[in-house]
CSV table of C-alpha atoms and ligand atoms in Angstrom, one decimal:
chain,number,residue,atom,x,y,z
A,559,MET,CA,27.4,-5.2,6.1
A,560,THR,CA,28.4,-1.6,6.2
A,561,HIS,CA,27.1,-0.2,2.9
A,562,ILE,CA,24.1,-0.9,0.7
A,563,THR,CA,23.3,0.8,-2.6
A,564,ILE,CA,19.7,0.7,-4.0
A,565,LYS,CA,18.0,2.6,-6.8
A,566,ARG,CA,16.9,6.2,-5.8
A,567,PRO,CA,13.7,5.8,-3.9
A,568,ASP,CA,10.4,7.5,-4.5
A,569,ASP,CA,7.8,8.5,-1.9
A,570,TRP,CA,4.2,7.5,-3.1
A,571,HIS,CA,2.3,9.8,-0.5
A,572,VAL,CA,3.6,12.7,1.0
A,573,HIS,CA,2.3,16.1,2.3
A,574,LEU,CA,4.5,19.0,1.3
A,575,ARG,CA,1.9,21.9,2.4
A,576,ASP,CA,2.5,25.3,0.9
A,577,GLY,CA,4.2,28.6,1.6
A,578,ASP,CA,6.8,28.6,4.3
A,579,MET,CA,6.2,25.1,5.4
A,580,LEU,CA,6.7,24.0,1.9
A,581,LYS,CA,10.0,25.9,1.6
A,582,ALA,CA,11.2,24.1,4.9
A,583,VAL,CA,10.0,20.6,4.4
A,584,LEU,CA,10.6,20.0,0.6
A,585,PRO,CA,14.4,19.9,0.9
A,586,HIS,CA,14.1,16.9,3.2
A,587,THR,CA,11.9,15.1,0.6
A,588,ALA,CA,13.9,16.1,-2.5
A,589,LYS,CA,17.2,15.0,-0.9
A,590,ASP,CA,16.2,11.2,-0.7
A,591,PHE,CA,13.5,10.9,-3.2
A,592,GLY,CA,13.2,11.1,-7.1
A,593,ARG,CA,9.7,11.6,-7.3
A,594,ALA,CA,6.8,11.9,-4.9
A,595,ILE,CA,3.0,11.6,-5.1
A,596,ILE,CA,1.8,15.1,-3.8
A,597,MET,CA,-1.1,15.1,-1.4
A,598,PRO,CA,-3.8,17.8,-2.5
A,599,ASN,CA,-5.2,18.4,1.0
A,600,LEU,CA,-4.3,22.2,1.0
A,601,VAL,CA,-6.6,24.8,2.1
A,602,PRO,CA,-8.5,25.0,-0.4
A,603,PRO,CA,-7.7,21.7,-1.6
A,604,VAL,CA,-6.2,21.0,-5.2
A,605,THR,CA,-9.2,20.1,-7.1
A,606,THR,CA,-8.7,21.0,-10.8
A,607,SER,CA,-5.9,20.5,-13.2
A,608,ALA,CA,-5.4,24.3,-13.1
A,609,MET,CA,-4.8,24.2,-9.5
A,610,ALA,CA,-2.4,21.2,-9.8
A,611,GLN,CA,-0.4,23.3,-12.3
A,612,ALA,CA,-0.1,26.2,-10.1
A,613,TYR,CA,0.8,24.0,-7.1
A,614,ARG,CA,3.4,21.9,-9.0
A,615,ASP,CA,4.9,25.5,-10.0
A,616,ARG,CA,5.0,26.6,-6.4
A,617,ILE,CA,6.9,23.1,-5.5
A,618,LEU,CA,9.4,23.6,-8.3
A,619,SER,CA,10.4,27.1,-7.4
A,620,ALA,CA,10.7,26.1,-3.8
A,621,LEU,CA,13.2,23.3,-4.7
A,622,PRO,CA,17.0,23.8,-3.7
A,623,ASP,CA,19.1,24.6,-6.6
A,624,GLY,CA,20.3,21.4,-8.3
A,625,ALA,CA,17.8,19.1,-6.8
A,626,ASP,CA,16.8,15.9,-8.6
A,627,PHE,CA,13.2,15.8,-7.9
A,628,ASN,CA,10.0,15.4,-9.7
A,629,PRO,CA,6.6,16.0,-8.0
A,630,LEU,CA,3.8,14.0,-9.2
A,631,MET,CA,0.4,16.0,-8.9
A,632,VAL,CA,-2.8,14.6,-7.4
A,633,LEU,CA,-6.3,15.9,-7.7
A,634,TYR,CA,-8.6,15.8,-4.6
A,635,LEU,CA,-11.7,14.3,-5.6
A,636,THR,CA,-15.0,15.8,-4.7
A,637,GLU,CA,-18.6,15.2,-5.6
A,638,ASP,CA,-18.1,18.1,-8.3
A,639,THR,CA,-15.0,16.9,-9.8
A,640,ASP,CA,-15.2,17.1,-13.8
A,641,PRO,CA,-14.3,14.0,-15.7
A,642,ALA,CA,-13.3,15.8,-18.7
A,643,ASP,CA,-10.8,17.9,-16.4
A,644,VAL,CA,-9.4,14.7,-14.9
A,645,ARG,CA,-9.1,13.0,-18.3
A,646,ALA,CA,-7.2,16.0,-19.7
A,647,GLY,CA,-4.9,16.5,-16.7
A,648,PHE,CA,-4.0,12.8,-17.0
A,649,GLU,CA,-3.4,12.9,-20.7
A,650,SER,CA,-1.4,16.0,-20.7
A,651,GLY,CA,1.0,14.4,-18.2
A,652,LEU,CA,0.4,16.9,-15.5
A,653,VAL,CA,-1.8,14.8,-13.1
A,654,THR,CA,-0.8,11.2,-12.0
A,655,ALA,CA,-3.6,10.2,-9.7
A,656,VAL,CA,-6.7,11.2,-8.2
A,657,LYS,CA,-7.2,11.1,-4.3
A,658,LEU,CA,-10.2,9.9,-2.5
A,659,TYR,CA,-10.7,11.3,1.0
A,660,PRO,CA,-14.1,10.0,2.6
A,661,ALA,CA,-15.6,13.5,3.8
A,662,GLY,CA,-14.0,14.2,7.5
A,663,ALA,CA,-11.7,11.4,7.5
A,664,THR,CA,-8.6,13.4,8.2
A,665,THR,CA,-6.8,16.7,8.1
A,666,ASN,CA,-8.6,19.1,5.4
A,667,SER,CA,-10.9,16.4,4.2
A,668,ALA,CA,-14.3,18.4,4.7
A,669,SER,CA,-14.8,18.5,0.8
A,670,GLY,CA,-14.3,14.9,0.3
A,671,VAL,CA,-16.9,12.4,-0.9
A,672,ARG,CA,-19.9,11.3,1.0
A,673,ASN,CA,-21.8,9.5,-1.7
A,674,MET,CA,-19.6,6.9,-3.9
A,675,ASP,CA,-22.4,7.1,-6.5
A,676,LYS,CA,-21.8,10.8,-7.3
A,677,VAL,CA,-18.1,10.1,-8.1
A,678,MET,CA,-18.8,7.1,-10.5
A,679,PRO,CA,-18.5,9.1,-13.8
A,680,VAL,CA,-15.0,10.2,-12.8
A,681,LEU,CA,-13.9,6.7,-11.7
A,682,GLU,CA,-15.2,5.3,-15.0
A,683,VAL,CA,-13.3,7.7,-16.9
A,684,MET,CA,-10.2,6.8,-14.5
A,685,ALA,CA,-10.5,3.0,-15.2
A,686,GLU,CA,-10.9,3.8,-18.9
A,687,ILE,CA,-7.6,5.7,-19.2
A,688,GLY,CA,-5.6,3.6,-16.4
A,689,MET,CA,-5.5,6.4,-13.9
A,690,PRO,CA,-4.8,5.4,-10.3
A,691,LEU,CA,-7.1,6.4,-7.3
A,692,CYS,CA,-5.4,6.8,-4.1
A,693,VAL,CA,-7.6,6.1,-1.4
A,694,HIS,CA,-7.7,7.2,2.5
A,695,GLY,CA,-9.3,4.0,3.6
A,696,GLU,CA,-11.3,4.8,6.7
A,697,VAL,CA,-15.0,5.2,7.2
A,698,THR,CA,-15.9,8.2,9.1
A,699,ASP,CA,-19.3,7.0,11.0
A,700,SER,CA,-19.2,8.2,14.3
A,701,ASP,CA,-20.6,5.0,15.5
A,702,ILE,CA,-17.6,3.0,14.1
A,703,ASP,CA,-14.4,2.8,16.7
A,704,ILE,CA,-11.6,4.8,15.3
A,705,PHE,CA,-9.4,1.6,15.5
A,706,ASP,CA,-11.9,-0.3,13.2
A,707,ARG,CA,-12.3,2.4,10.7
A,708,GLU,CA,-10.0,0.8,8.1
A,709,ALA,CA,-11.3,-2.6,8.3
A,710,VAL,CA,-14.7,-1.4,8.0
A,711,PHE,CA,-13.9,0.7,5.1
A,712,ILE,CA,-12.6,-2.4,3.3
A,713,ASP,CA,-16.0,-4.1,3.6
A,714,ARG,CA,-18.2,-1.3,2.9
A,715,VAL,CA,-16.2,0.7,0.3
A,716,LEU,CA,-13.1,-0.8,-1.2
A,717,ASP,CA,-14.6,-4.4,-1.8
A,718,PRO,CA,-17.8,-3.1,-3.3
A,719,LEU,CA,-15.9,-0.5,-5.4
A,720,GLY,CA,-13.7,-3.4,-6.8
A,721,ARG,CA,-16.8,-5.4,-7.8
A,722,ARG,CA,-18.4,-2.4,-9.4
A,723,LEU,CA,-15.2,-1.2,-11.4
A,724,PRO,CA,-12.7,-4.0,-11.4
A,725,GLU,CA,-10.4,-2.4,-13.9
A,726,LEU,CA,-10.0,0.8,-11.7
A,727,ARG,CA,-6.5,0.8,-10.4
A,728,VAL,CA,-6.5,1.5,-6.8
A,729,VAL,CA,-3.8,2.4,-4.1
A,730,ALA,CA,-5.1,1.7,-0.6
A,731,GLU,CA,-2.8,4.4,1.2
A,732,HIS,CA,-1.2,4.1,4.5
A,733,ILE,CA,-2.5,0.7,5.4
A,734,THR,CA,-2.3,-0.1,9.3
A,735,THR,CA,-4.1,-3.2,9.9
A,736,LYS,CA,-3.6,-7.1,9.3
A,737,GLN,CA,-7.1,-7.1,7.5
A,738,ALA,CA,-5.8,-4.6,4.9
A,739,VAL,CA,-2.5,-6.5,4.1
A,740,ASP,CA,-4.7,-9.8,4.0
A,741,TYR,CA,-7.2,-8.1,1.9
A,742,ILE,CA,-4.6,-6.9,-0.7
A,743,ALA,CA,-2.6,-9.8,-0.6
A,744,GLN,CA,-5.4,-12.1,-2.0
A,745,ALA,CA,-6.7,-9.4,-4.5
A,746,SER,CA,-6.8,-10.3,-8.2
A,747,ARG,CA,-7.7,-6.8,-9.2
A,748,ALA,CA,-5.1,-3.9,-9.8
A,749,LEU,CA,-4.9,-3.1,-6.1
A,750,ALA,CA,-1.8,-2.0,-4.3
A,751,ALA,CA,-1.0,-0.4,-0.7
A,752,THR,CA,1.5,2.2,0.6
A,753,ILE,CA,2.9,1.5,4.0
A,754,THR,CA,4.4,4.4,5.9
A,755,THR,CA,7.7,4.4,7.9
A,756,HIS,CA,6.2,4.9,11.2
A,757,HIS,CA,3.4,2.4,11.0
A,758,LEU,CA,6.4,-0.1,10.5
A,759,MET,CA,8.1,1.1,13.7
A,760,ILE,CA,5.3,1.9,16.1
A,761,ASN,CA,2.3,0.6,17.7
A,762,ARG,CA,-0.5,2.3,19.7
A,763,ASN,CA,1.5,2.0,22.9
A,764,ALA,CA,4.0,4.7,21.6
A,765,MET,CA,1.0,7.2,21.5
A,766,LEU,CA,-0.9,6.2,24.6
A,767,ALA,CA,1.3,4.4,27.0
A,768,GLY,CA,3.1,6.4,29.8
A,769,GLY,CA,1.3,9.5,29.0
A,770,ILE,CA,-0.2,10.9,25.8
A,771,LYS,CA,2.3,11.7,23.0
A,772,PRO,CA,0.8,13.8,20.4
A,773,HIS,CA,3.9,13.4,17.9
A,774,TYR,CA,2.9,10.0,17.6
A,775,TYR,CA,-0.6,10.6,16.6
A,776,CYS,CA,-1.5,10.3,12.9
A,777,LEU,CA,-4.4,9.1,10.7
A,778,PRO,CA,-5.1,6.4,10.3
A,779,VAL,CA,-4.1,5.9,14.1
A,780,ALA,CA,-1.3,3.2,15.0
A,781,LYS,CA,-2.9,-0.1,15.9
A,782,ARG,CA,-1.9,-3.1,17.9
A,783,GLU,CA,1.7,-4.9,17.7
A,784,MET,CA,0.0,-7.7,15.6
A,785,HIS,CA,-0.9,-5.1,13.0
A,786,ARG,CA,2.4,-3.6,13.0
A,787,LYS,CA,3.9,-7.1,12.5
A,788,ALA,CA,1.6,-7.7,9.6
A,789,LEU,CA,2.9,-4.6,8.1
A,790,VAL,CA,6.4,-5.4,8.4
A,791,ALA,CA,5.8,-8.9,7.0
A,792,ALA,CA,4.1,-7.3,4.0
A,793,ALA,CA,6.9,-4.6,3.5
A,794,ILE,CA,9.6,-7.3,3.6
A,795,SER,CA,7.7,-10.0,1.6
A,796,GLY,CA,8.9,-8.7,-1.9
A,797,ASP,CA,5.4,-8.6,-2.9
A,798,PRO,CA,5.2,-5.8,-5.6
A,799,ARG,CA,1.8,-4.7,-4.4
A,800,PHE,CA,3.2,-3.2,-1.2
A,801,PHE,CA,5.4,0.0,-1.4
A,802,LEU,CA,6.7,3.0,0.4
A,803,GLY,CA,4.4,6.0,1.1
A,804,THR,CA,5.8,7.9,3.9
A,805,ASP,CA,2.8,9.9,4.6
A,806,SER,CA,5.2,12.5,6.0
A,807,ALA,CA,2.8,15.1,7.5
A,808,PRO,CA,4.3,18.2,9.1
A,809,HIS,CA,2.5,20.3,11.6
A,810,THR,CA,4.0,22.8,13.9
A,811,ASP,CA,4.5,21.8,17.5
A,812,PRO,CA,1.9,24.2,18.7
A,813,ASN,CA,-0.6,22.8,16.4
A,814,LYS,CA,0.2,19.4,17.6
A,815,LEU,CA,0.5,20.0,21.2
A,816,GLN,CA,-3.0,21.4,22.0
A,817,GLU,CA,-6.3,20.4,23.4
A,818,CYS,CA,-7.2,19.2,19.9
A,819,GLY,CA,-4.0,18.5,18.3
A,820,CYS,CA,-3.5,17.8,14.6
A,821,ALA,CA,-2.9,14.4,13.1
A,822,GLY,CA,0.3,13.6,11.2
A,823,ILE,CA,3.8,12.5,11.7
A,824,PHE,CA,6.9,14.4,10.0
A,825,THR,CA,9.3,11.6,8.8
A,826,ALA,CA,10.9,13.0,5.7
A,827,PRO,CA,14.4,13.8,7.3
A,828,ASN,CA,15.1,10.2,8.7
A,829,THR,CA,12.7,7.7,6.8
A,830,MET,CA,15.4,6.0,4.8
A,831,ALA,CA,17.6,5.6,7.9
A,832,CYS,CA,14.7,4.1,9.8
A,833,LEU,CA,13.6,1.8,7.1
A,834,ALA,CA,17.2,0.3,6.5
A,835,GLN,CA,17.3,-0.5,10.2
A,836,ILE,CA,13.8,-2.2,10.0
A,837,PHE,CA,14.8,-4.0,7.1
A,838,GLU,CA,18.1,-4.9,8.9
A,839,ASP,CA,16.5,-6.2,11.9
A,840,GLU,CA,14.2,-8.5,9.9
A,841,ASP,CA,17.3,-9.8,8.0
A,842,ALA,CA,15.7,-8.5,4.8
A,843,LEU,CA,18.0,-5.8,3.5
A,844,ASP,CA,17.8,-7.2,0.2
A,845,LYS,CA,14.1,-6.4,0.0
A,846,LEU,CA,14.5,-2.7,0.8
A,847,GLU,CA,15.0,-1.7,-2.7
A,848,GLY,CA,11.8,-3.3,-3.9
A,849,PHE,CA,9.9,-1.5,-1.4
A,850,THR,CA,11.4,2.0,-1.7
A,851,SER,CA,12.4,2.1,-5.3
A,852,LEU,CA,11.0,-0.6,-7.6
A,853,HIS,CA,7.4,-1.7,-6.8
A,854,GLY,CA,5.8,2.0,-6.8
A,855,PRO,CA,7.2,2.9,-10.4
A,856,ALA,CA,5.9,-0.7,-11.6
A,857,PHE,CA,2.2,0.1,-10.3
A,858,TYR,CA,2.4,3.7,-11.5
A,859,ARG,CA,3.8,2.4,-14.8
A,860,LEU,CA,6.8,4.7,-14.5
A,861,PRO,CA,10.5,4.0,-15.1
A,862,VAL,CA,12.8,3.1,-12.3
A,863,ASN,CA,15.0,6.0,-11.3
A,864,ASP,CA,18.4,6.0,-12.9
A,865,ALA,CA,20.2,7.4,-9.9
A,866,GLU,CA,21.4,5.6,-6.8
A,867,MET,CA,21.4,6.0,-3.0
A,868,VAL,CA,24.0,4.6,-0.6
A,869,LEU,CA,23.0,3.8,2.8
A,870,SER,CA,25.8,3.2,5.4
A,871,ARG,CA,25.8,1.6,8.8
A,872,SER,CA,27.8,3.0,11.8
A,873,ASP,CA,28.9,1.1,14.8
A,874,SER,CA,27.3,3.4,17.3
A,875,PRO,CA,23.8,5.0,16.6
A,876,VAL,CA,23.2,8.0,14.6
A,877,THR,CA,21.8,11.0,15.9
A,878,PHE,CA,19.1,13.0,14.1
A,879,PRO,CA,17.8,16.4,15.1
A,880,ASP,CA,14.7,16.7,17.1
A,881,ARG,CA,13.0,19.3,15.1
A,882,ILE,CA,13.4,21.7,12.2
A,883,GLU,CA,12.6,25.2,12.1
A,884,THR,CA,9.9,26.6,9.5
A,885,GLY,CA,8.6,30.0,8.9
A,886,GLU,CA,5.5,28.9,10.6
A,887,GLY,CA,7.1,27.5,13.6
A,888,PRO,CA,9.0,24.4,14.8
A,889,VAL,CA,8.2,20.9,13.6
A,890,THR,CA,9.1,18.0,15.4
A,891,ILE,CA,10.9,15.1,13.5
A,892,PHE,CA,9.8,11.5,14.1
A,893,ASP,CA,11.6,9.6,17.0
A,894,PRO,CA,11.7,6.1,16.2
A,895,MET,CA,12.3,5.4,20.0
A,896,ARG,CA,15.1,3.0,19.4
A,897,PRO,CA,18.7,3.2,17.9
A,898,ILE,CA,19.2,3.8,14.4
A,899,TYR,CA,22.7,2.7,13.0
A,900,TRP,CA,21.9,3.7,9.3
A,901,GLN,CA,22.2,6.9,7.4
A,902,VAL,CA,22.0,8.0,3.9
A,903,SER,CA,25.5,8.6,2.8
A,904,SER,CA,24.9,9.8,-0.8
B,350,LIG,C1,-2.3,14.0,7.1
B,350,LIG,C2,-2.2,15.5,7.1
B,350,LIG,O1,-1.9,16.2,8.2
B,350,LIG,O2,-2.5,16.2,6.0
B,350,LIG,N1,-2.4,13.6,8.4
B,350,LIG,C3,-1.8,12.4,9.0
B,350,LIG,O3,-2.3,12.1,10.1
B,350,LIG,N2,-1.5,11.3,7.9
B,350,LIG,C4,-3.6,13.6,6.3
B,350,LIG,C5,-3.6,12.2,5.9
B,350,LIG,O4,-2.8,11.7,5.1
B,350,LIG,O5,-4.7,11.5,6.5
B,351,LIG,ZN1,-1.4,11.6,4.2
């Protein structure tokens, strides 16, 4: 097979940042994706509908001319979030979802949630109006091993939340473990999960074997190979509860390559090429469109994009640039560490 045509994909979890970084990274997402769920972990975080409106305006004005891209805005949940503002933002069509960061779990999450009881009034309104909650599913307790934080989160937070508020629509974001795949696959409530491109391609050896490789460090951290295999199986299964959220998260090289480097992998430029390669290797190219373009809109109750994307396969590997330049410094592009024969042709 040399070409495939799919409906234009969407990215259900991306970091576009702000200012000069936004200007440099946005064209890469807007080129391949019709819509994206825009993470609100700016400094300061996007906590109100007014802030979401202002951020959306900045994104729209940074778009290249003629771009076909709709940023779907997300509010950053804090213990002070006003349920009335969430309701108004959703009902006006401005805000698509709310994001739960456990305080301290990842980049810019200091204002996140410590005590779930404090956010129940917001979650109850969201359950009533059918508004999705996007969840960074890791506990932050220092006594929990970083490789276990997702599995422990399922037991301690995600499962109890489902019992307490079964109607709440939840997306477990960037899942990285077999435990998460199994939990979601058996769930009877409105629970879905996003999977990143990099977690389908690398295990923790990429980051730790043969020298420490900061460009493969992200949160949640990549796990063992058996977990990667479970994620691939979920992505190619055709189960509509699993869909793409790249978690493309740019940081400049100086911010990654230091004693305490930032978490995040920048995959926006080559995500679709990498995904076509993974799905081809699994003999599952027919499942790519569901994962990238159909399952996400179904969960978010939005129409599938009208436009199409053509991916083509070459006989020899395609090369991608190592990095992009931004007004804040260079940002390294994800290196899948294997030949990729696919590229987006239109
Ligand atoms: C993200 C970032 O840099 O904002 N980093 C990451 O490793 N994925 C935050 C996040 O989504 O956890
Ligand atoms: Zn993220």
